[in-house]
PDB file of C-alpha atoms in Angstrom:
ATOM      1  CA  GLY C   1      19.693 -11.129  24.295  1.00  0.00           C
ATOM      2  CA  ALA C   2      18.403 -13.865  22.208  1.00  0.00           C
ATOM      3  CA  VAL C   3      20.224 -17.109  22.809  1.00  0.00           C
ATOM      4  CA  VAL C   4      20.521 -20.242  20.418  1.00  0.00           C
ATOM      5  CA  SER C   5      22.296 -23.261  21.634  1.00  0.00           C
ATOM      6  CA  GLN C   6      23.767 -26.120  19.509  1.00  0.00           C
ATOM      7  CA  HIS C   7      24.534 -29.897  20.482  1.00  0.00           C
ATOM      8  CA  PRO C   8      27.249 -31.146  20.116  1.00  0.00           C
ATOM      9  CA  SER C   9      29.669 -28.677  19.635  1.00  0.00           C
ATOM     10  CA  ARG C  10      32.111 -31.203  18.390  1.00  0.00           C
ATOM     11  CA  VAL C  11      31.369 -34.613  16.779  1.00  0.00           C
ATOM     12  CA  ILE C  12      33.775 -37.173  15.158  1.00  0.00           C
ATOM     13  CA  CYS C  13      32.307 -40.433  13.488  1.00  0.00           C
ATOM     14  CA  LYS C  14      33.056 -43.266  11.295  1.00  0.00           C
ATOM     15  CA  SER C  15      32.018 -43.160   7.825  1.00  0.00           C
ATOM     16  CA  GLY C  16      28.644 -44.454   7.263  1.00  0.00           C
ATOM     17  CA  THR C  17      27.115 -43.416  10.521  1.00  0.00           C
ATOM     18  CA  SER C  18      24.458 -40.806  11.174  1.00  0.00           C
ATOM     19  CA  VAL C  19      24.815 -37.870  13.045  1.00  0.00           C
ATOM     20  CA  LYS C  20      22.257 -35.482  14.949  1.00  0.00           C
ATOM     21  CA  ILE C  21      22.645 -31.971  15.571  1.00  0.00           C
ATOM     22  CA  GLU C  22      20.075 -30.309  17.448  1.00  0.00           C
ATOM     23  CA  CYS C  23      19.425 -26.575  17.459  1.00  0.00           C
ATOM     24  CA  ARG C  24      17.543 -24.678  20.290  1.00  0.00           C
ATOM     25  CA  SER C  25      16.105 -21.357  20.931  1.00  0.00           C
ATOM     26  CA  LEU C  26      16.411 -21.002  24.598  1.00  0.00           C
ATOM     27  CA  ASP C  27      14.915 -17.844  25.372  1.00  0.00           C
ATOM     28  CA  PHE C  28      12.398 -17.161  22.288  1.00  0.00           C
ATOM     29  CA  GLN C  29      10.071 -18.829  20.166  1.00  0.00           C
ATOM     30  CA  ALA C  30      11.260 -19.383  16.518  1.00  0.00           C
ATOM     31  CA  THR C  31       9.045 -19.713  13.621  1.00  0.00           C
ATOM     32  CA  THR C  32      11.653 -20.297  11.298  1.00  0.00           C
ATOM     33  CA  MET C  33      15.279 -21.841  11.867  1.00  0.00           C
ATOM     34  CA  PHE C  34      18.178 -21.987   9.095  1.00  0.00           C
ATOM     35  CA  TRP C  35      20.798 -24.513   8.680  1.00  0.00           C
ATOM     36  CA  TYR C  36      24.112 -23.596   7.139  1.00  0.00           C
ATOM     37  CA  ARG C  37      27.243 -25.006   6.494  1.00  0.00           C
ATOM     38  CA  GLN C  38      30.850 -23.549   6.144  1.00  0.00           C
ATOM     39  CA  PHE C  39      33.939 -24.852   4.716  1.00  0.00           C
ATOM     40  CA  PRO C  40      37.299 -23.324   5.896  1.00  0.00           C
ATOM     41  CA  LYS C  41      37.660 -19.750   4.774  1.00  0.00           C
ATOM     42  CA  LYS C  42      34.299 -19.825   2.740  1.00  0.00           C
ATOM     43  CA  SER C  43      31.016 -18.085   3.608  1.00  0.00           C
ATOM     44  CA  LEU C  44      27.965 -19.623   5.159  1.00  0.00           C
ATOM     45  CA  MET C  45      25.861 -21.750   2.677  1.00  0.00           C
ATOM     46  CA  LEU C  46      22.305 -21.880   3.521  1.00  0.00           C
ATOM     47  CA  MET C  47      21.608 -25.428   3.252  1.00  0.00           C
ATOM     48  CA  ALA C  48      17.783 -25.286   4.063  1.00  0.00           C
ATOM     49  CA  THR C  49      15.219 -23.332   5.766  1.00  0.00           C
ATOM     50  CA  SER C  50      12.653 -25.114   8.474  1.00  0.00           C
ATOM     51  CA  ASN C  51       9.538 -23.765   9.710  1.00  0.00           C
ATOM     52  CA  GLU C  52       7.511 -25.467  12.862  1.00  0.00           C
ATOM     53  CA  GLY C  53       5.281 -28.043  11.940  1.00  0.00           C
ATOM     54  CA  SER C  54       6.185 -28.337   8.035  1.00  0.00           C
ATOM     55  CA  LYS C  55       8.655 -29.622   5.990  1.00  0.00           C
ATOM     56  CA  ALA C  56      11.885 -27.943   5.229  1.00  0.00           C
ATOM     57  CA  THR C  57      12.914 -25.984   2.196  1.00  0.00           C
ATOM     58  CA  TYR C  58      16.022 -27.357   0.899  1.00  0.00           C
ATOM     59  CA  GLU C  59      18.590 -25.165  -1.351  1.00  0.00           C
ATOM     60  CA  GLN C  60      19.303 -26.565  -4.782  1.00  0.00           C
ATOM     61  CA  GLY C  61      21.943 -29.179  -4.548  1.00  0.00           C
ATOM     62  CA  VAL C  62      21.268 -30.112  -0.936  1.00  0.00           C
ATOM     63  CA  GLU C  63      19.982 -33.709  -0.789  1.00  0.00           C
ATOM     64  CA  LYS C  64      16.964 -33.948   1.462  1.00  0.00           C
ATOM     65  CA  ASP C  65      17.446 -37.514   1.931  1.00  0.00           C
ATOM     66  CA  LYS C  66      20.929 -37.158   3.255  1.00  0.00           C
ATOM     67  CA  PHE C  67      20.363 -34.183   5.394  1.00  0.00           C
ATOM     68  CA  LEU C  68      17.012 -34.974   7.324  1.00  0.00           C
ATOM     69  CA  ILE C  69      15.653 -31.772   9.144  1.00  0.00           C
ATOM     70  CA  ASN C  70      12.881 -31.871  11.872  1.00  0.00           C
ATOM     71  CA  HIS C  71      11.219 -28.776  13.296  1.00  0.00           C
ATOM     72  CA  ALA C  72       9.490 -30.458  16.130  1.00  0.00           C
ATOM     73  CA  SER C  73       8.518 -27.223  18.146  1.00  0.00           C
ATOM     74  CA  LEU C  74       8.912 -23.564  18.146  1.00  0.00           C
ATOM     75  CA  THR C  75      12.371 -23.986  20.129  1.00  0.00           C
ATOM     76  CA  LEU C  76      13.846 -26.969  18.616  1.00  0.00           C
ATOM     77  CA  SER C  77      15.223 -28.042  15.320  1.00  0.00           C
ATOM     78  CA  THR C  78      17.440 -30.880  14.407  1.00  0.00           C
ATOM     79  CA  LEU C  79      19.759 -31.644  11.614  1.00  0.00           C
ATOM     80  CA  THR C  80      20.553 -35.761  10.906  1.00  0.00           C
ATOM     81  CA  VAL C  81      23.420 -36.143   8.569  1.00  0.00           C
ATOM     82  CA  THR C  82      22.710 -39.766   7.314  1.00  0.00           C
ATOM     83  CA  SER C  83      25.354 -42.155   6.276  1.00  0.00           C
ATOM     84  CA  ALA C  84      28.127 -39.564   6.773  1.00  0.00           C
ATOM     85  CA  HIS C  85      30.911 -39.491   4.432  1.00  0.00           C
ATOM     86  CA  PRO C  86      34.424 -37.513   4.752  1.00  0.00           C
ATOM     87  CA  GLU C  87      33.160 -34.747   2.405  1.00  0.00           C
ATOM     88  CA  ASP C  88      30.527 -34.195   4.829  1.00  0.00           C
ATOM     89  CA  SER C  89      32.914 -32.737   7.378  1.00  0.00           C
ATOM     90  CA  SER C  90      32.155 -29.398   7.767  1.00  0.00           C
ATOM     91  CA  PHE C  91      31.100 -26.489  10.381  1.00  0.00           C
ATOM     92  CA  TYR C  92      27.216 -26.778  10.715  1.00  0.00           C
ATOM     93  CA  ILE C  93      25.675 -23.785  12.107  1.00  0.00           C
ATOM     94  CA  CYS C  94      21.982 -23.035  12.838  1.00  0.00           C
ATOM     95  CA  SER C  95      19.974 -19.869  13.149  1.00  0.00           C
ATOM     96  CA  ALA C  96      16.822 -18.800  14.428  1.00  0.00           C
ATOM     97  CA  ARG C  97      14.276 -16.074  13.776  1.00  0.00           C
ATOM     98  CA  PRO C  98      11.971 -15.023  16.434  1.00  0.00           C
ATOM     99  CA  LEU C  99       8.427 -15.034  16.371  1.00  0.00           C
ATOM    100  CA  VAL C 100       8.181 -11.590  17.181  1.00  0.00           C
ATOM    101  CA  THR C 101      10.956  -9.439  15.624  1.00  0.00           C
ATOM    102  CA  GLY C 102       9.437  -5.986  16.264  1.00  0.00           C
ATOM    103  CA  GLY C 103      10.520  -4.874  12.438  1.00  0.00           C
ATOM    104  CA  LEU C 104      14.012  -6.223  12.530  1.00  0.00           C
ATOM    105  CA  GLU C 105      14.267  -9.410  10.790  1.00  0.00           C
ATOM    106  CA  GLU C 106      17.288 -10.581  12.829  1.00  0.00           C
ATOM    107  CA  GLN C 107      18.798 -14.281  12.876  1.00  0.00           C
ATOM    108  CA  PHE C 108      20.097 -15.165  16.212  1.00  0.00           C
ATOM    109  CA  PHE C 109      23.251 -17.800  15.441  1.00  0.00           C
ATOM    110  CA  GLY C 110      23.815 -20.985  17.380  1.00  0.00           C
ATOM    111  CA  PRO C 111      27.789 -21.562  18.171  1.00  0.00           C
ATOM    112  CA  GLY C 112      28.213 -24.158  15.772  1.00  0.00           C
ATOM    113  CA  THR C 113      28.919 -27.943  15.305  1.00  0.00           C
ATOM    114  CA  ARG C 114      32.239 -29.127  14.029  1.00  0.00           C
ATOM    115  CA  LEU C 115      31.681 -32.271  12.161  1.00  0.00           C
ATOM    116  CA  THR C 116      34.756 -34.580  11.404  1.00  0.00           C
ATOM    117  CA  VAL C 117      33.838 -37.781   9.519  1.00  0.00           C
ATOM    118  CA  LEU C 118      36.742 -40.155   9.366  1.00  0.00           C
TER     119      LEU C 118
ATOM    120  CA  GLY T   1      21.174 -13.526 -10.319  1.00  0.00           C
ATOM    121  CA  GLN T   2      22.137 -12.434  -6.729  1.00  0.00           C
ATOM    122  CA  ASN T   3      25.513 -11.371  -5.914  1.00  0.00           C
ATOM    123  CA  ILE T   4      27.309  -9.810  -2.821  1.00  0.00           C
ATOM    124  CA  ASP T   5      30.842  -8.552  -3.084  1.00  0.00           C
ATOM    125  CA  GLN T   6      33.397  -7.612  -0.481  1.00  0.00           C
ATOM    126  CA  PRO T   7      37.221  -7.761  -0.426  1.00  0.00           C
ATOM    127  CA  THR T   8      38.461 -11.150   0.391  1.00  0.00           C
ATOM    128  CA  GLU T   9      41.194  -9.836   3.023  1.00  0.00           C
ATOM    129  CA  MET T  10      42.342  -6.554   4.391  1.00  0.00           C
ATOM    130  CA  THR T  11      45.243  -5.421   6.821  1.00  0.00           C
ATOM    131  CA  ALA T  12      45.297  -2.575   9.404  1.00  0.00           C
ATOM    132  CA  THR T  13      47.349  -1.192  12.150  1.00  0.00           C
ATOM    133  CA  GLU T  14      46.419  -1.793  16.009  1.00  0.00           C
ATOM    134  CA  GLY T  15      44.288   1.803  16.692  1.00  0.00           C
ATOM    135  CA  ALA T  16      43.995   2.739  13.287  1.00  0.00           C
ATOM    136  CA  ILE T  17      40.582   2.803  11.347  1.00  0.00           C
ATOM    137  CA  VAL T  18      39.503   0.568   8.552  1.00  0.00           C
ATOM    138  CA  GLN T  19      36.699   0.602   6.242  1.00  0.00           C
ATOM    139  CA  ILE T  20      35.211  -2.633   4.762  1.00  0.00           C
ATOM    140  CA  ASN T  21      33.086  -2.121   1.753  1.00  0.00           C
ATOM    141  CA  CYS T  22      30.241  -4.319   0.213  1.00  0.00           C
ATOM    142  CA  THR T  23      28.349  -4.087  -2.831  1.00  0.00           C
ATOM    143  CA  TYR T  24      25.352  -6.121  -3.740  1.00  0.00           C
ATOM    144  CA  GLN T  25      22.772  -6.943  -6.229  1.00  0.00           C
ATOM    145  CA  THR T  26      19.687  -8.705  -4.928  1.00  0.00           C
ATOM    146  CA  SER T  27      16.336  -9.614  -6.045  1.00  0.00           C
ATOM    147  CA  GLY T  28      14.375  -6.958  -3.314  1.00  0.00           C
ATOM    148  CA  PHE T  29      15.967  -5.688  -0.359  1.00  0.00           C
ATOM    149  CA  ASN T  30      14.733  -5.898   3.240  1.00  0.00           C
ATOM    150  CA  GLY T  31      18.036  -4.977   4.967  1.00  0.00           C
ATOM    151  CA  LEU T  32      21.358  -5.571   5.016  1.00  0.00           C
ATOM    152  CA  PHE T  33      23.618  -6.904   7.966  1.00  0.00           C
ATOM    153  CA  TRP T  34      26.974  -7.171   8.833  1.00  0.00           C
ATOM    154  CA  TYR T  35      28.136  -9.802  10.996  1.00  0.00           C
ATOM    155  CA  GLN T  36      31.699 -10.854  12.844  1.00  0.00           C
ATOM    156  CA  GLN T  37      33.129 -14.154  12.778  1.00  0.00           C
ATOM    157  CA  HIS T  38      36.139 -15.298  14.659  1.00  0.00           C
ATOM    158  CA  ALA T  39      37.751 -18.592  13.316  1.00  0.00           C
ATOM    159  CA  GLY T  40      35.789 -21.782  14.567  1.00  0.00           C
ATOM    160  CA  GLU T  41      32.873 -19.714  15.860  1.00  0.00           C
ATOM    161  CA  ALA T  42      29.589 -18.820  14.623  1.00  0.00           C
ATOM    162  CA  PRO T  43      28.792 -15.235  13.277  1.00  0.00           C
ATOM    163  CA  THR T  44      27.752 -12.626  15.855  1.00  0.00           C
ATOM    164  CA  PHE T  45      25.504  -9.724  14.984  1.00  0.00           C
ATOM    165  CA  LEU T  46      27.123  -6.098  14.495  1.00  0.00           C
ATOM    166  CA  SER T  47      24.774  -3.939  12.690  1.00  0.00           C
ATOM    167  CA  TYR T  48      21.460  -3.733  10.566  1.00  0.00           C
ATOM    168  CA  ASN T  49      20.903  -1.122   8.039  1.00  0.00           C
ATOM    169  CA  VAL T  50      17.939  -0.665   5.969  1.00  0.00           C
ATOM    170  CA  LEU T  51      17.411   3.039   5.487  1.00  0.00           C
ATOM    171  CA  ASP T  52      20.228   5.317   3.650  1.00  0.00           C
ATOM    172  CA  GLY T  53      22.750   6.583   6.093  1.00  0.00           C
ATOM    173  CA  LEU T  54      25.128   6.050   8.834  1.00  0.00           C
ATOM    174  CA  GLU T  55      24.290   3.792  12.010  1.00  0.00           C
ATOM    175  CA  GLU T  56      26.993   4.425  14.738  1.00  0.00           C
ATOM    176  CA  LYS T  57      27.508   1.921  17.411  1.00  0.00           C
ATOM    177  CA  GLY T  58      30.486   2.606  19.740  1.00  0.00           C
ATOM    178  CA  ARG T  59      33.714   2.004  17.627  1.00  0.00           C
ATOM    179  CA  PHE T  60      31.939   0.348  14.749  1.00  0.00           C
ATOM    180  CA  SER T  61      29.710   2.239  12.431  1.00  0.00           C
ATOM    181  CA  SER T  62      27.659   0.906   9.094  1.00  0.00           C
ATOM    182  CA  PHE T  63      26.708   3.142   6.154  1.00  0.00           C
ATOM    183  CA  LEU T  64      24.249   2.226   3.353  1.00  0.00           C
ATOM    184  CA  SER T  65      23.123   3.641   0.120  1.00  0.00           C
ATOM    185  CA  ARG T  66      20.536   1.829  -1.432  1.00  0.00           C
ATOM    186  CA  SER T  67      20.664   3.584  -4.843  1.00  0.00           C
ATOM    187  CA  LYS T  68      24.047   2.573  -5.300  1.00  0.00           C
ATOM    188  CA  GLY T  69      23.646  -1.017  -3.751  1.00  0.00           C
ATOM    189  CA  TYR T  70      26.601  -0.236  -1.642  1.00  0.00           C
ATOM    190  CA  SER T  71      27.637  -0.297   2.308  1.00  0.00           C
ATOM    191  CA  TYR T  72      30.591  -0.261   4.573  1.00  0.00           C
ATOM    192  CA  LEU T  73      31.414  -0.972   8.054  1.00  0.00           C
ATOM    193  CA  LEU T  74      33.820   1.234   9.730  1.00  0.00           C
ATOM    194  CA  LEU T  75      35.854   0.101  12.458  1.00  0.00           C
ATOM    195  CA  LYS T  76      37.913   2.589  14.814  1.00  0.00           C
ATOM    196  CA  GLU T  77      40.284   2.297  17.366  1.00  0.00           C
ATOM    197  CA  LEU T  78      41.276  -1.055  16.023  1.00  0.00           C
ATOM    198  CA  GLN T  79      42.016  -3.606  18.581  1.00  0.00           C
ATOM    199  CA  MET T  80      44.159  -6.969  18.161  1.00  0.00           C
ATOM    200  CA  LYS T  81      40.675  -8.752  19.077  1.00  0.00           C
ATOM    201  CA  ASP T  82      39.080  -7.125  16.055  1.00  0.00           C
ATOM    202  CA  SER T  83      40.981  -9.856  13.885  1.00  0.00           C
ATOM    203  CA  ALA T  84      38.114 -11.750  12.202  1.00  0.00           C
ATOM    204  CA  SER T  85      36.176 -12.139   9.334  1.00  0.00           C
ATOM    205  CA  TYR T  86      33.396  -9.681   8.629  1.00  0.00           C
ATOM    206  CA  LEU T  87      30.503 -10.833   6.720  1.00  0.00           C
ATOM    207  CA  CYS T  88      27.916  -8.458   4.740  1.00  0.00           C
ATOM    208  CA  ALA T  89      24.479 -10.016   4.233  1.00  0.00           C
ATOM    209  CA  VAL T  90      21.372  -8.661   2.631  1.00  0.00           C
ATOM    210  CA  MET T  91      18.104  -9.829   3.105  1.00  0.00           C
ATOM    211  CA  ASP T  92      16.010 -10.258   0.010  1.00  0.00           C
ATOM    212  CA  SER T  93      12.344  -9.715  -0.881  1.00  0.00           C
ATOM    213  CA  ASN T  94      11.668 -13.655   0.497  1.00  0.00           C
ATOM    214  CA  TYR T  95      13.447 -12.378   3.747  1.00  0.00           C
ATOM    215  CA  GLN T  96      16.279 -14.684   2.877  1.00  0.00           C
ATOM    216  CA  LEU T  97      19.872 -13.705   3.867  1.00  0.00           C
ATOM    217  CA  ILE T  98      22.129 -13.673   0.801  1.00  0.00           C
ATOM    218  CA  TRP T  99      25.750 -13.730   2.301  1.00  0.00           C
ATOM    219  CA  GLY T 100      28.979 -12.014   0.976  1.00  0.00           C
ATOM    220  CA  ALA T 101      31.916 -14.407   0.974  1.00  0.00           C
ATOM    221  CA  GLY T 102      33.514 -12.344   4.139  1.00  0.00           C
ATOM    222  CA  THR T 103      36.400 -10.068   4.470  1.00  0.00           C
ATOM    223  CA  LYS T 104      39.347 -11.596   6.554  1.00  0.00           C
ATOM    224  CA  LEU T 105      40.842  -8.678   8.746  1.00  0.00           C
ATOM    225  CA  ILE T 106      44.090  -8.921   9.819  1.00  0.00           C
ATOM    226  CA  ILE T 107      45.310  -6.274  12.472  1.00  0.00           C
ATOM    227  CA  LYS T 108      49.234  -5.952  13.101  1.00  0.00           C
ATOM    228  CA  PRO T 109      50.393  -4.317  16.126  1.00  0.00           C
TER     229      PRO T 109
END
């Protein structure tokens, strides 16, 4: 099956620092990767959609200068939370859509990154 | 606007059957997904329906009625490990997933 990895799985940082989260599709190429955040007991909230080689599309209310997304290749996307603050503490999940889906527009999810900003 | 509704929480007994409903209103429809999410983990894919009817996969089945904007996930022979949140998501005309808030399923012995 299709596997998506995320690194790191957990990170604790001080307020004001930047944190980079990597999302990799391990055994398939992904034209599109999605970044979500999820607060406790809440559903997934799409932050942005990134396509390889082009700028990410951010959802309304998501600051593009704060959440920097780079989709450098068909297997790697990174999310950098710049100048993190305690309110940025959340569970960040990426997903990837394969280059060839065979008709099923399925997304495969990474295991998530728990960010805690002190 | 786009909207996905599902119950917030349900409780069922081990060994029993439970049905989790999902109603939706979206701009376009390219399929409905059910995901299972255990606390602190990412969602895992359960099922996909794009045509009306029932899709059965082991203990789990998913039903879709596009005319009614309605789907359900049926879980049979419930096990304690089925305690999780179940997320309904619809893919709209832009191939973007619209997510429900999830149904927390509590299984009691």
